Short mmCIF file of C-alpha atoms and ligand atoms in Angstrom, two decimals:
data_model
loop_
_atom_site.label_atom_id
_atom_site.label_comp_id
_atom_site.label_asym_id
_atom_site.label_seq_id
_atom_site.Cartn_x
_atom_site.Cartn_y
_atom_site.Cartn_z
CA MET A 175 0.00 0.00 0.00
CA LYS A 176 1.21 3.46 -0.87
CA SER A 177 1.89 5.51 2.21
CA LEU A 178 1.75 9.21 1.65
CA PHE A 179 0.45 10.31 5.00
CA ASP A 180 0.29 14.03 5.44
CA ARG A 181 0.82 13.79 9.14
CA PRO A 182 4.22 12.65 10.24
CA GLY A 183 3.86 9.21 11.71
CA GLY A 184 0.07 9.28 11.64
CA PHE A 185 -3.00 8.59 9.60
CA ASP A 186 -5.04 11.07 7.71
CA ALA A 187 -7.91 11.99 10.01
CA ALA A 188 -11.37 12.45 8.59
CA ILE A 189 -14.90 13.55 9.41
CA LEU A 190 -17.67 11.80 7.47
CA VAL A 191 -20.60 13.78 6.13
CA SER A 192 -23.82 12.06 5.21
CA VAL A 193 -27.18 13.52 4.26
CA ASP A 194 -30.42 11.56 4.47
CA PHE A 195 -32.63 12.38 1.49
CA GLY A 196 -35.17 9.78 2.60
CA GLU A 197 -33.69 6.80 0.72
CA PHE A 198 -34.68 3.37 2.04
CA ASP A 199 -31.05 2.27 2.33
CA TYR A 200 -29.67 5.35 4.03
CA GLU A 201 -28.25 3.56 7.09
CA GLU A 202 -26.54 0.93 4.97
CA SER A 203 -24.96 3.50 2.71
CA LEU A 204 -23.49 5.28 5.74
CA GLN A 205 -22.23 1.98 7.08
CA GLU A 206 -20.64 1.33 3.72
CA LEU A 207 -18.99 4.75 3.74
CA ARG A 208 -17.39 3.89 7.11
CA HIS A 209 -16.10 0.67 5.61
CA LEU A 210 -14.79 2.52 2.57
CA ALA A 211 -13.02 5.10 4.74
CA ALA A 212 -11.40 2.36 6.82
CA SER A 213 -10.39 0.53 3.65
CA ALA A 214 -8.72 3.74 2.44
CA GLY A 215 -6.74 3.82 5.68
CA LEU A 216 -8.44 6.90 7.13
CA ASP A 217 -8.78 7.55 10.84
CA VAL A 218 -12.44 8.56 11.17
CA ARG A 219 -12.90 10.95 14.08
CA GLY A 220 -16.54 11.84 13.71
CA THR A 221 -19.66 11.84 11.58
CA ILE A 222 -22.01 14.65 10.74
CA GLU A 223 -25.48 13.74 9.56
CA GLY A 224 -28.35 15.80 8.28
CA LYS A 225 -31.70 15.53 6.58
CA ARG A 226 -32.56 17.51 3.49
CA ALA A 227 -35.03 17.45 0.64
CA LYS A 228 -32.32 18.24 -1.89
CA PRO A 229 -28.66 19.23 -1.92
CA ASP A 230 -27.69 22.84 -1.33
CA ALA A 231 -26.25 24.32 -4.50
CA LYS A 232 -23.28 25.97 -2.81
CA TYR A 233 -22.08 23.56 -0.12
CA PHE A 234 -24.23 20.44 -0.74
CA VAL A 235 -25.18 20.72 2.97
CA GLY A 236 -26.70 23.91 4.30
CA SER A 237 -24.36 26.73 5.39
CA GLY A 238 -25.16 26.03 9.07
CA LYS A 239 -24.06 22.40 8.69
CA ALA A 240 -21.01 23.50 6.78
CA GLU A 241 -19.98 25.71 9.72
CA GLU A 242 -20.65 22.84 12.11
CA LEU A 243 -18.43 20.66 9.95
CA LYS A 244 -15.67 23.23 10.05
CA ALA A 245 -15.80 23.34 13.85
CA MET A 246 -15.73 19.56 14.04
CA LEU A 247 -12.74 19.33 11.71
CA ASP A 248 -10.86 21.88 13.80
CA GLY A 249 -11.89 20.37 17.12
CA SER A 250 -10.82 16.86 16.16
CA GLU A 251 -7.72 17.95 14.27
CA SER A 252 -8.99 16.29 11.14
CA ASN A 253 -7.75 17.30 7.73
CA ILE A 254 -10.28 15.66 5.43
CA ALA A 255 -14.05 15.86 5.02
CA VAL A 256 -15.47 12.80 3.28
CA PHE A 257 -18.92 13.15 1.72
CA ASN A 258 -21.17 10.14 1.25
CA HIS A 259 -22.32 11.65 -2.03
CA ASP A 260 -21.04 12.94 -5.29
CA LEU A 261 -20.25 16.63 -5.22
CA SER A 262 -20.25 18.99 -8.14
CA PRO A 263 -16.86 20.56 -8.87
CA SER A 264 -18.08 23.93 -7.58
CA GLN A 265 -19.50 22.46 -4.36
CA GLN A 266 -16.18 20.80 -3.73
CA ARG A 267 -14.33 24.06 -4.37
CA ASN A 268 -16.63 26.11 -2.16
CA LEU A 269 -16.31 23.61 0.65
CA GLU A 270 -12.51 23.47 0.45
CA LYS A 271 -12.35 27.23 0.59
CA LEU A 272 -14.64 27.44 3.61
CA LEU A 273 -13.25 24.46 5.50
CA GLU A 274 -9.59 24.92 4.64
CA ALA A 275 -9.45 21.13 4.53
CA ARG A 276 -9.48 18.57 1.81
CA VAL A 277 -12.89 17.52 0.59
CA VAL A 278 -13.41 14.10 -0.93
CA ASP A 279 -16.63 12.79 -2.39
CA ARG A 280 -17.72 9.16 -2.60
CA THR A 281 -16.30 8.65 -6.07
CA GLY A 282 -13.03 10.29 -5.04
CA LEU A 283 -12.77 7.96 -2.05
CA ILE A 284 -13.40 4.85 -4.15
CA LEU A 285 -10.84 6.04 -6.69
CA ASP A 286 -8.33 6.55 -3.89
CA ILE A 287 -8.79 2.98 -2.66
CA PHE A 288 -8.37 1.76 -6.21
CA SER A 289 -5.16 3.74 -6.58
CA GLN A 290 -3.78 2.22 -3.38
CA ARG A 291 -4.62 -1.31 -4.52
CA ALA A 292 -3.65 -1.26 -8.18
CA LYS A 293 -0.69 -3.55 -8.69
CA SER A 294 -0.59 -4.74 -12.27
CA HIS A 295 0.42 -2.51 -15.12
CA GLU A 296 -3.07 -2.73 -16.56
CA GLY A 297 -4.73 -2.04 -13.19
CA LYS A 298 -2.63 1.08 -12.72
CA LEU A 299 -3.47 2.36 -16.19
CA GLN A 300 -7.16 1.78 -15.57
CA VAL A 301 -7.14 3.62 -12.26
CA GLU A 302 -5.17 6.51 -13.72
CA LEU A 303 -7.67 6.81 -16.55
CA ALA A 304 -10.61 6.84 -14.14
CA GLN A 305 -8.91 9.41 -11.92
CA LEU A 306 -8.11 11.69 -14.82
CA GLU A 307 -11.68 11.43 -16.08
CA HIS A 308 -12.91 12.36 -12.62
CA LEU A 309 -10.39 15.16 -12.40
CA SER A 310 -10.98 16.59 -15.85
CA THR A 311 -14.36 18.00 -14.83
CA ARG A 312 -12.72 19.57 -11.79
CA LEU A 313 -9.62 21.00 -13.36
CA VAL A 314 -10.56 24.63 -13.63
CA LYS A 315 -9.02 27.89 -12.57
CA GLY A 316 -8.94 28.19 -8.82
CA TRP A 317 -7.74 24.67 -8.34
CA THR A 318 -4.12 25.56 -8.66
CA HIS A 319 -3.87 25.55 -4.87
CA LEU A 320 -3.99 21.78 -5.08
CA GLU A 321 -0.60 21.72 -6.69
CA ARG A 322 0.89 22.94 -3.46
CA GLN A 323 -0.71 20.14 -1.50
CA LYS A 324 0.92 16.84 -1.16
CA GLY A 325 -0.98 14.28 -3.15
CA GLY A 326 -3.73 16.36 -4.54
CA ILE A 327 -6.91 14.71 -5.58
CA GLY A 328 -8.57 11.93 -3.74
CA VAL A 329 -7.46 11.39 -0.18
CA ARG A 330 -3.85 11.31 -1.12
CA GLY A 331 -1.74 10.16 -3.98
CA GLY A 332 -3.66 10.41 -7.20
CA PRO A 333 -2.01 10.29 -10.55
CA GLY A 334 0.87 12.28 -9.10
CA GLU A 335 1.79 15.90 -8.92
CA THR A 336 3.22 16.05 -12.39
CA GLN A 337 -0.17 15.25 -13.87
CA LEU A 338 -1.86 17.80 -11.69
CA GLU A 339 0.33 20.49 -13.14
CA LEU A 340 -0.74 19.67 -16.63
CA ASP A 341 -3.30 21.83 -18.28
CA ARG A 342 -6.44 20.46 -19.83
CA ARG A 343 -4.86 19.90 -23.19
CA LEU A 344 -2.10 17.74 -21.77
CA LEU A 345 -4.61 15.94 -19.63
CA GLY A 346 -6.66 15.17 -22.70
CA LYS A 347 -3.55 13.87 -24.41
CA ARG A 348 -2.74 11.57 -21.50
CA VAL A 349 -6.32 10.26 -21.44
CA LYS A 350 -6.05 9.44 -25.13
CA GLN A 351 -2.73 7.70 -24.59
CA LEU A 352 -4.15 5.63 -21.72
CA ARG A 353 -7.16 4.64 -23.78
CA GLU A 354 -4.91 3.44 -26.58
CA LYS A 355 -2.70 1.43 -24.24
CA LEU A 356 -5.73 -0.15 -22.60
CA ALA A 357 -7.27 -0.98 -25.95
CA LYS A 358 -4.08 -2.85 -26.85
CA LEU A 359 -4.16 -4.79 -23.59
CA LYS A 360 -7.83 -5.58 -24.14
CA ASN A 361 -6.94 -6.95 -27.53
CA GLN A 362 -4.22 -9.14 -26.02
CA ARG A 363 -6.65 -10.50 -23.46
CA GLY A 364 -9.04 -11.28 -26.27
CA MET A 365 -6.37 -13.28 -28.10
CA GLN A 366 -5.49 -15.24 -24.97
CA ARG A 367 -9.17 -16.02 -24.48
CA ARG A 368 -9.66 -17.15 -28.04
CA ALA A 369 -6.72 -19.50 -27.68
CA ARG A 370 -8.30 -20.95 -24.55
CA ARG A 371 -11.63 -21.26 -26.27
CA ARG A 372 -10.11 -23.16 -29.16
CA SER A 373 -8.74 -25.66 -26.68
CA ASN A 374 -12.32 -26.02 -25.39
CA VAL A 375 -11.53 -25.00 -21.83
CA MET A 376 -14.46 -23.93 -19.69
CA MET A 377 -14.15 -20.38 -18.36
CA ILE A 378 -15.70 -19.29 -15.06
CA SER A 379 -15.74 -15.79 -13.58
CA LEU A 380 -16.35 -14.98 -9.94
CA VAL A 381 -18.33 -11.76 -9.71
CA GLY A 382 -20.10 -10.07 -6.83
CA TYR A 383 -20.38 -7.23 -4.40
CA THR A 384 -17.16 -6.13 -2.77
CA ASN A 385 -16.23 -8.13 0.35
CA ALA A 386 -18.62 -11.00 -0.50
CA GLY A 387 -15.77 -13.52 -0.39
CA LYS A 388 -14.83 -13.95 -4.06
CA SER A 389 -11.09 -14.14 -3.42
CA THR A 390 -11.54 -16.49 -0.47
CA LEU A 391 -13.60 -18.79 -2.67
CA PHE A 392 -11.09 -18.44 -5.48
CA ASN A 393 -8.28 -19.43 -3.13
CA ARG A 394 -10.28 -22.33 -1.80
CA LEU A 395 -11.00 -23.62 -5.30
CA THR A 396 -7.56 -23.10 -6.81
CA LYS A 397 -5.35 -23.16 -3.71
CA ALA A 398 -3.93 -19.88 -4.98
CA LYS A 399 -2.88 -17.18 -2.56
CA ILE A 400 -4.85 -14.14 -3.57
CA TYR A 401 -5.10 -11.24 -1.14
CA ALA A 402 -8.39 -11.60 0.72
CA ALA A 403 -9.25 -9.16 3.46
CA ASP A 404 -12.11 -7.52 5.26
CA GLN A 405 -11.67 -4.46 3.14
CA LEU A 406 -13.66 -3.03 0.31
CA PHE A 407 -11.94 -3.55 -3.02
CA ALA A 408 -9.20 -5.83 -1.69
CA THR A 409 -8.92 -7.21 -5.22
CA LEU A 410 -8.40 -4.94 -8.16
CA ASP A 411 -6.69 -7.00 -10.76
CA THR A 412 -8.38 -9.88 -12.44
CA THR A 413 -6.51 -13.04 -11.55
CA THR A 414 -6.89 -16.14 -13.60
CA HIS A 415 -5.94 -19.64 -12.55
CA LYS A 416 -6.43 -23.09 -13.91
CA MET A 417 -8.08 -25.80 -11.89
CA TRP A 418 -8.63 -29.43 -12.62
CA VAL A 419 -12.11 -30.89 -12.30
CA PRO A 420 -12.23 -34.61 -13.14
CA GLU A 421 -15.53 -34.36 -15.06
CA CYS A 422 -14.52 -31.28 -17.06
CA GLY A 423 -10.77 -31.45 -17.32
CA GLN A 424 -9.05 -28.08 -17.23
CA VAL A 425 -11.22 -25.19 -16.03
CA VAL A 426 -10.06 -21.57 -16.08
CA ILE A 427 -11.39 -19.46 -13.25
CA SER A 428 -11.07 -15.68 -12.77
CA ASP A 429 -11.40 -13.58 -9.65
CA THR A 430 -12.56 -10.06 -10.47
CA VAL A 431 -12.90 -6.62 -8.95
CA GLY A 432 -15.89 -6.24 -6.61
CA PHE A 433 -18.88 -4.06 -7.38
CA ILE A 434 -20.44 -1.44 -5.16
CA LYS A 435 -23.50 0.77 -5.21
CA HIS A 436 -23.11 3.84 -7.37
CA LEU A 437 -19.88 2.48 -8.80
CA PRO A 438 -18.50 5.52 -10.60
CA HIS A 439 -19.24 5.22 -14.26
CA SER A 440 -15.71 6.30 -15.14
CA LEU A 441 -14.45 3.25 -13.25
CA VAL A 442 -16.75 0.80 -14.98
CA GLU A 443 -15.61 2.24 -18.26
CA ALA A 444 -11.92 2.27 -17.35
CA PHE A 445 -12.10 -1.31 -16.09
CA GLY A 446 -13.58 -2.48 -19.36
CA ALA A 447 -10.65 -4.76 -20.15
CA THR A 448 -10.69 -6.64 -16.86
CA LEU A 449 -14.47 -6.75 -16.64
CA ASP A 450 -14.48 -8.23 -20.10
CA GLU A 451 -13.38 -11.44 -18.42
CA ALA A 452 -16.89 -11.70 -16.97
CA VAL A 453 -18.58 -10.91 -20.26
CA GLN A 454 -16.71 -13.67 -22.05
CA ALA A 455 -17.12 -16.36 -19.38
CA ASP A 456 -19.12 -19.55 -19.97
CA LEU A 457 -20.52 -19.33 -16.48
CA LEU A 458 -20.66 -16.70 -13.74
CA PHE A 459 -20.49 -17.52 -10.06
CA HIS A 460 -22.24 -14.58 -8.44
CA VAL A 461 -20.82 -14.60 -4.90
CA VAL A 462 -23.07 -13.17 -2.17
CA ASP A 463 -22.38 -12.49 1.51
CA THR A 464 -25.38 -14.35 2.95
CA ALA A 465 -24.83 -12.78 6.36
CA ASN A 466 -25.16 -9.23 5.07
CA PRO A 467 -28.63 -7.78 5.73
CA ALA A 468 -28.32 -5.80 2.49
CA ARG A 469 -27.58 -8.90 0.39
CA ASP A 470 -30.67 -8.71 -1.83
CA ASP A 471 -29.96 -5.11 -2.60
CA GLN A 472 -26.35 -6.03 -3.36
CA ILE A 473 -27.47 -8.81 -5.72
CA ARG A 474 -29.58 -6.29 -7.63
CA GLU A 475 -26.69 -3.87 -7.78
CA VAL A 476 -24.31 -6.51 -9.16
CA ASN A 477 -26.86 -7.53 -11.78
CA LYS A 478 -27.21 -3.89 -12.78
CA VAL A 479 -23.46 -3.57 -13.41
CA LEU A 480 -23.38 -6.92 -15.23
CA LYS A 481 -26.06 -5.58 -17.53
CA GLU A 482 -24.11 -2.37 -18.03
CA ILE A 483 -21.03 -4.29 -19.16
CA GLY A 484 -23.07 -6.63 -21.36
CA ALA A 485 -22.73 -9.78 -19.24
CA GLU A 486 -26.39 -10.29 -18.42
CA GLU A 487 -26.72 -13.11 -20.96
CA VAL A 488 -24.00 -15.23 -19.37
CA HIS A 489 -25.46 -18.08 -17.31
CA GLN A 490 -25.25 -17.29 -13.62
CA ILE A 491 -25.26 -19.39 -10.47
CA VAL A 492 -25.70 -17.49 -7.21
CA ILE A 493 -23.24 -18.65 -4.57
CA TYR A 494 -24.61 -17.85 -1.13
CA ASN A 495 -21.30 -17.67 0.72
CA GLN A 496 -20.46 -17.26 4.41
CA ILE A 497 -23.18 -19.66 5.61
CA ASP A 498 -20.99 -20.39 8.66
CA ARG A 499 -21.92 -16.94 9.97
CA VAL A 500 -25.64 -17.57 9.84
CA GLY A 501 -25.74 -21.25 10.75
CA LEU A 502 -27.00 -22.58 7.41
CA GLN A 503 -26.11 -25.90 5.78
CA PRO A 504 -24.56 -26.38 2.33
CA ALA A 505 -27.32 -26.85 -0.24
CA ILE A 506 -28.18 -26.68 -3.91
CA ALA A 507 -31.41 -25.23 -5.30
CA ARG A 508 -32.58 -25.67 -8.88
CA ASP A 509 -34.67 -23.56 -11.19
CA GLU A 510 -37.83 -24.74 -12.96
CA TYR A 511 -35.74 -26.35 -15.72
CA GLY A 512 -33.76 -28.40 -13.22
CA LYS A 513 -30.61 -26.30 -13.61
CA ILE A 514 -28.63 -25.35 -10.54
CA ALA A 515 -29.62 -21.79 -9.59
CA THR A 516 -28.11 -21.27 -6.14
CA ILE A 517 -25.54 -22.96 -3.92
CA HIS A 518 -25.03 -22.31 -0.22
CA VAL A 519 -21.37 -22.60 0.84
CA SER A 520 -18.70 -21.30 3.15
CA ALA A 521 -15.47 -20.45 1.41
CA LYS A 522 -13.86 -20.08 4.81
CA THR A 523 -14.70 -23.49 6.25
CA GLY A 524 -14.83 -25.23 2.87
CA GLU A 525 -18.37 -26.50 3.39
CA GLY A 526 -20.21 -26.97 0.11
CA MET A 527 -17.14 -27.06 -2.16
CA GLU A 528 -18.20 -30.44 -3.54
CA LEU A 529 -21.48 -28.80 -4.60
CA ILE A 530 -19.53 -26.24 -6.61
CA ARG A 531 -17.64 -29.01 -8.35
CA GLN A 532 -20.96 -30.72 -9.05
CA ALA A 533 -22.26 -27.50 -10.62
CA LEU A 534 -19.16 -27.24 -12.81
CA ALA A 535 -19.54 -30.84 -13.93
CA GLU A 536 -23.24 -30.38 -14.74
CA HIS A 537 -22.67 -27.17 -16.64
CA TYR A 538 -19.85 -28.77 -18.59
CA ALA A 539 -21.90 -31.86 -19.44
CA GLU A 540 -24.81 -29.71 -20.51
CA SER A 541 -22.87 -27.34 -22.74
CA ASN A 542 -21.03 -30.25 -24.37
CA HIS A 543 -24.31 -32.04 -24.84
CA GLN A 544 -25.69 -29.00 -26.68
CA GLN A 545 -22.60 -28.83 -28.86
CA GLY A 546 -22.97 -32.55 -29.56
CA ASP A 547 -26.57 -32.07 -30.66
CA ALA A 548 -25.60 -29.37 -33.09
CA GLY A 549 -22.87 -31.62 -34.43
CA SER A 550 -25.17 -34.55 -35.07
CA ASP A 551 -27.65 -32.27 -36.85
CA ASN A 552 -24.90 -31.25 -39.20
CA TYR A 553 -23.97 -34.84 -39.72
CA GLN A 554 -27.48 -35.83 -40.76
CA TYR A 555 -27.72 -33.28 -43.55
N1 GTP B 131 -16.97 -16.25 8.10
C1 GTP B 131 -16.66 -16.21 6.81
N2 GTP B 131 -15.90 -15.21 6.34
C2 GTP B 131 -15.61 -15.18 5.02
C3 GTP B 131 -16.09 -16.18 4.13
N3 GTP B 131 -15.65 -15.88 2.88
C4 GTP B 131 -14.93 -14.75 3.01
N4 GTP B 131 -14.90 -14.31 4.28
C5 GTP B 131 -14.22 -13.11 4.80
O1 GTP B 131 -14.80 -11.98 4.19
C6 GTP B 131 -13.82 -10.98 3.93
C7 GTP B 131 -13.80 -10.61 2.46
O2 GTP B 131 -13.32 -11.70 1.71
P1 GTP B 131 -12.65 -11.53 0.28
O3 GTP B 131 -12.46 -12.91 -0.24
O4 GTP B 131 -11.50 -10.61 0.33
O5 GTP B 131 -13.85 -10.83 -0.49
P2 GTP B 131 -13.89 -10.29 -2.00
O6 GTP B 131 -15.28 -10.56 -2.50
O7 GTP B 131 -12.78 -10.88 -2.78
O8 GTP B 131 -13.71 -8.74 -1.77
P3 GTP B 131 -13.08 -7.59 -2.74
O9 GTP B 131 -11.90 -8.14 -3.44
O10 GTP B 131 -12.76 -6.53 -1.73
O11 GTP B 131 -14.19 -7.18 -3.65
C8 GTP B 131 -12.50 -11.57 4.43
O12 GTP B 131 -12.28 -11.07 5.72
C9 GTP B 131 -12.75 -13.06 4.43
O13 GTP B 131 -11.97 -13.74 5.38
C10 GTP B 131 -16.90 -17.25 4.67
O14 GTP B 131 -17.36 -18.16 3.99
N5 GTP B 131 -17.14 -17.18 6.02
MG1 MG B 132 -11.24 -9.99 -3.71
#
């Protein structure tokens, strides 16, 4: 993890700001913001909440709340205000001027976590592209003060000070360059996939809400050692491993980046190459944290993103993970056509892994059966 703490020997300290506009999932979204802030490595020293009908044009919150926030930042010696919302560039500017502190919105926070986690060349390019896209709307006169700050955009770090000093034209040039590089990498991935397809290898992608347990399941299935942690967006880079299933032979399985509510569109777009892995899979394992009260909402959110990236047609099996936390038993449930629709497992204890293998074997037999049918039709004519 990159460590660019502003405070010598300490963490960046933050106050969270969250406004209830009457959404049904308000409490969960605030809970998620806390988790995001912790995942970014922030020391959260307080939370300010409010209720409004709509955002204030100038400060997002009312001016009274904004003053309250300023006092709280000063009183707790915090240097960052994190909003549980997306701010317009001018709201962010007005707030920074008033608060004399850094202001980060939800998208900025997510981008910061991504920038801390990106390890592969491709992952870094994708995060940089998303950050520049987010920044480009904000790069206007009056933001030059950021150049003097360490880091700059996001909580800290960001694409680096050199980029921040670039004017819009240079920024546009860099965006174009990144897009070209990523397109090349996407092309390479496509070639690798086609080679695998020719060898008739079944391809599985693990998708799901962040922190559902995708990497833990991946490790359990492949005995790989992928970073799994109680953090949002622990995994950024798509990792692909082979596994051997007696009934199917070689199976290629990919662990992918987690999804989250209101995933910034710039990120979905920038991560096109890695998310493509899900689009091209023969089968998706949609991993769900069964113990999370918001699981149904999370399932809907994941399906929304899958649709956005064009993966809604790929056959999906819902893996209800973490059953050890709710005292459930491993089980398989089928849809009206007799196909496996859901599997209850625990990636941590390993319960239910044989059911996953069974699902792989059934899917393999079925898709080969279909191919066989088509073949015999051809033969007859
Ligand atoms: N009790 C229990 N904990 C689990 C289980 N599966 C995963 N976890 C824990 O849940 C947390 C998240 O697991 P990960 O595997 O990192 O989740 P992920 O879906 O890959 O998350 P991101 O990469 O952040 O999107 C970790 O602390 C795991 O140890 C399970 O079956 N039971
Ligand atoms: Mg992961």
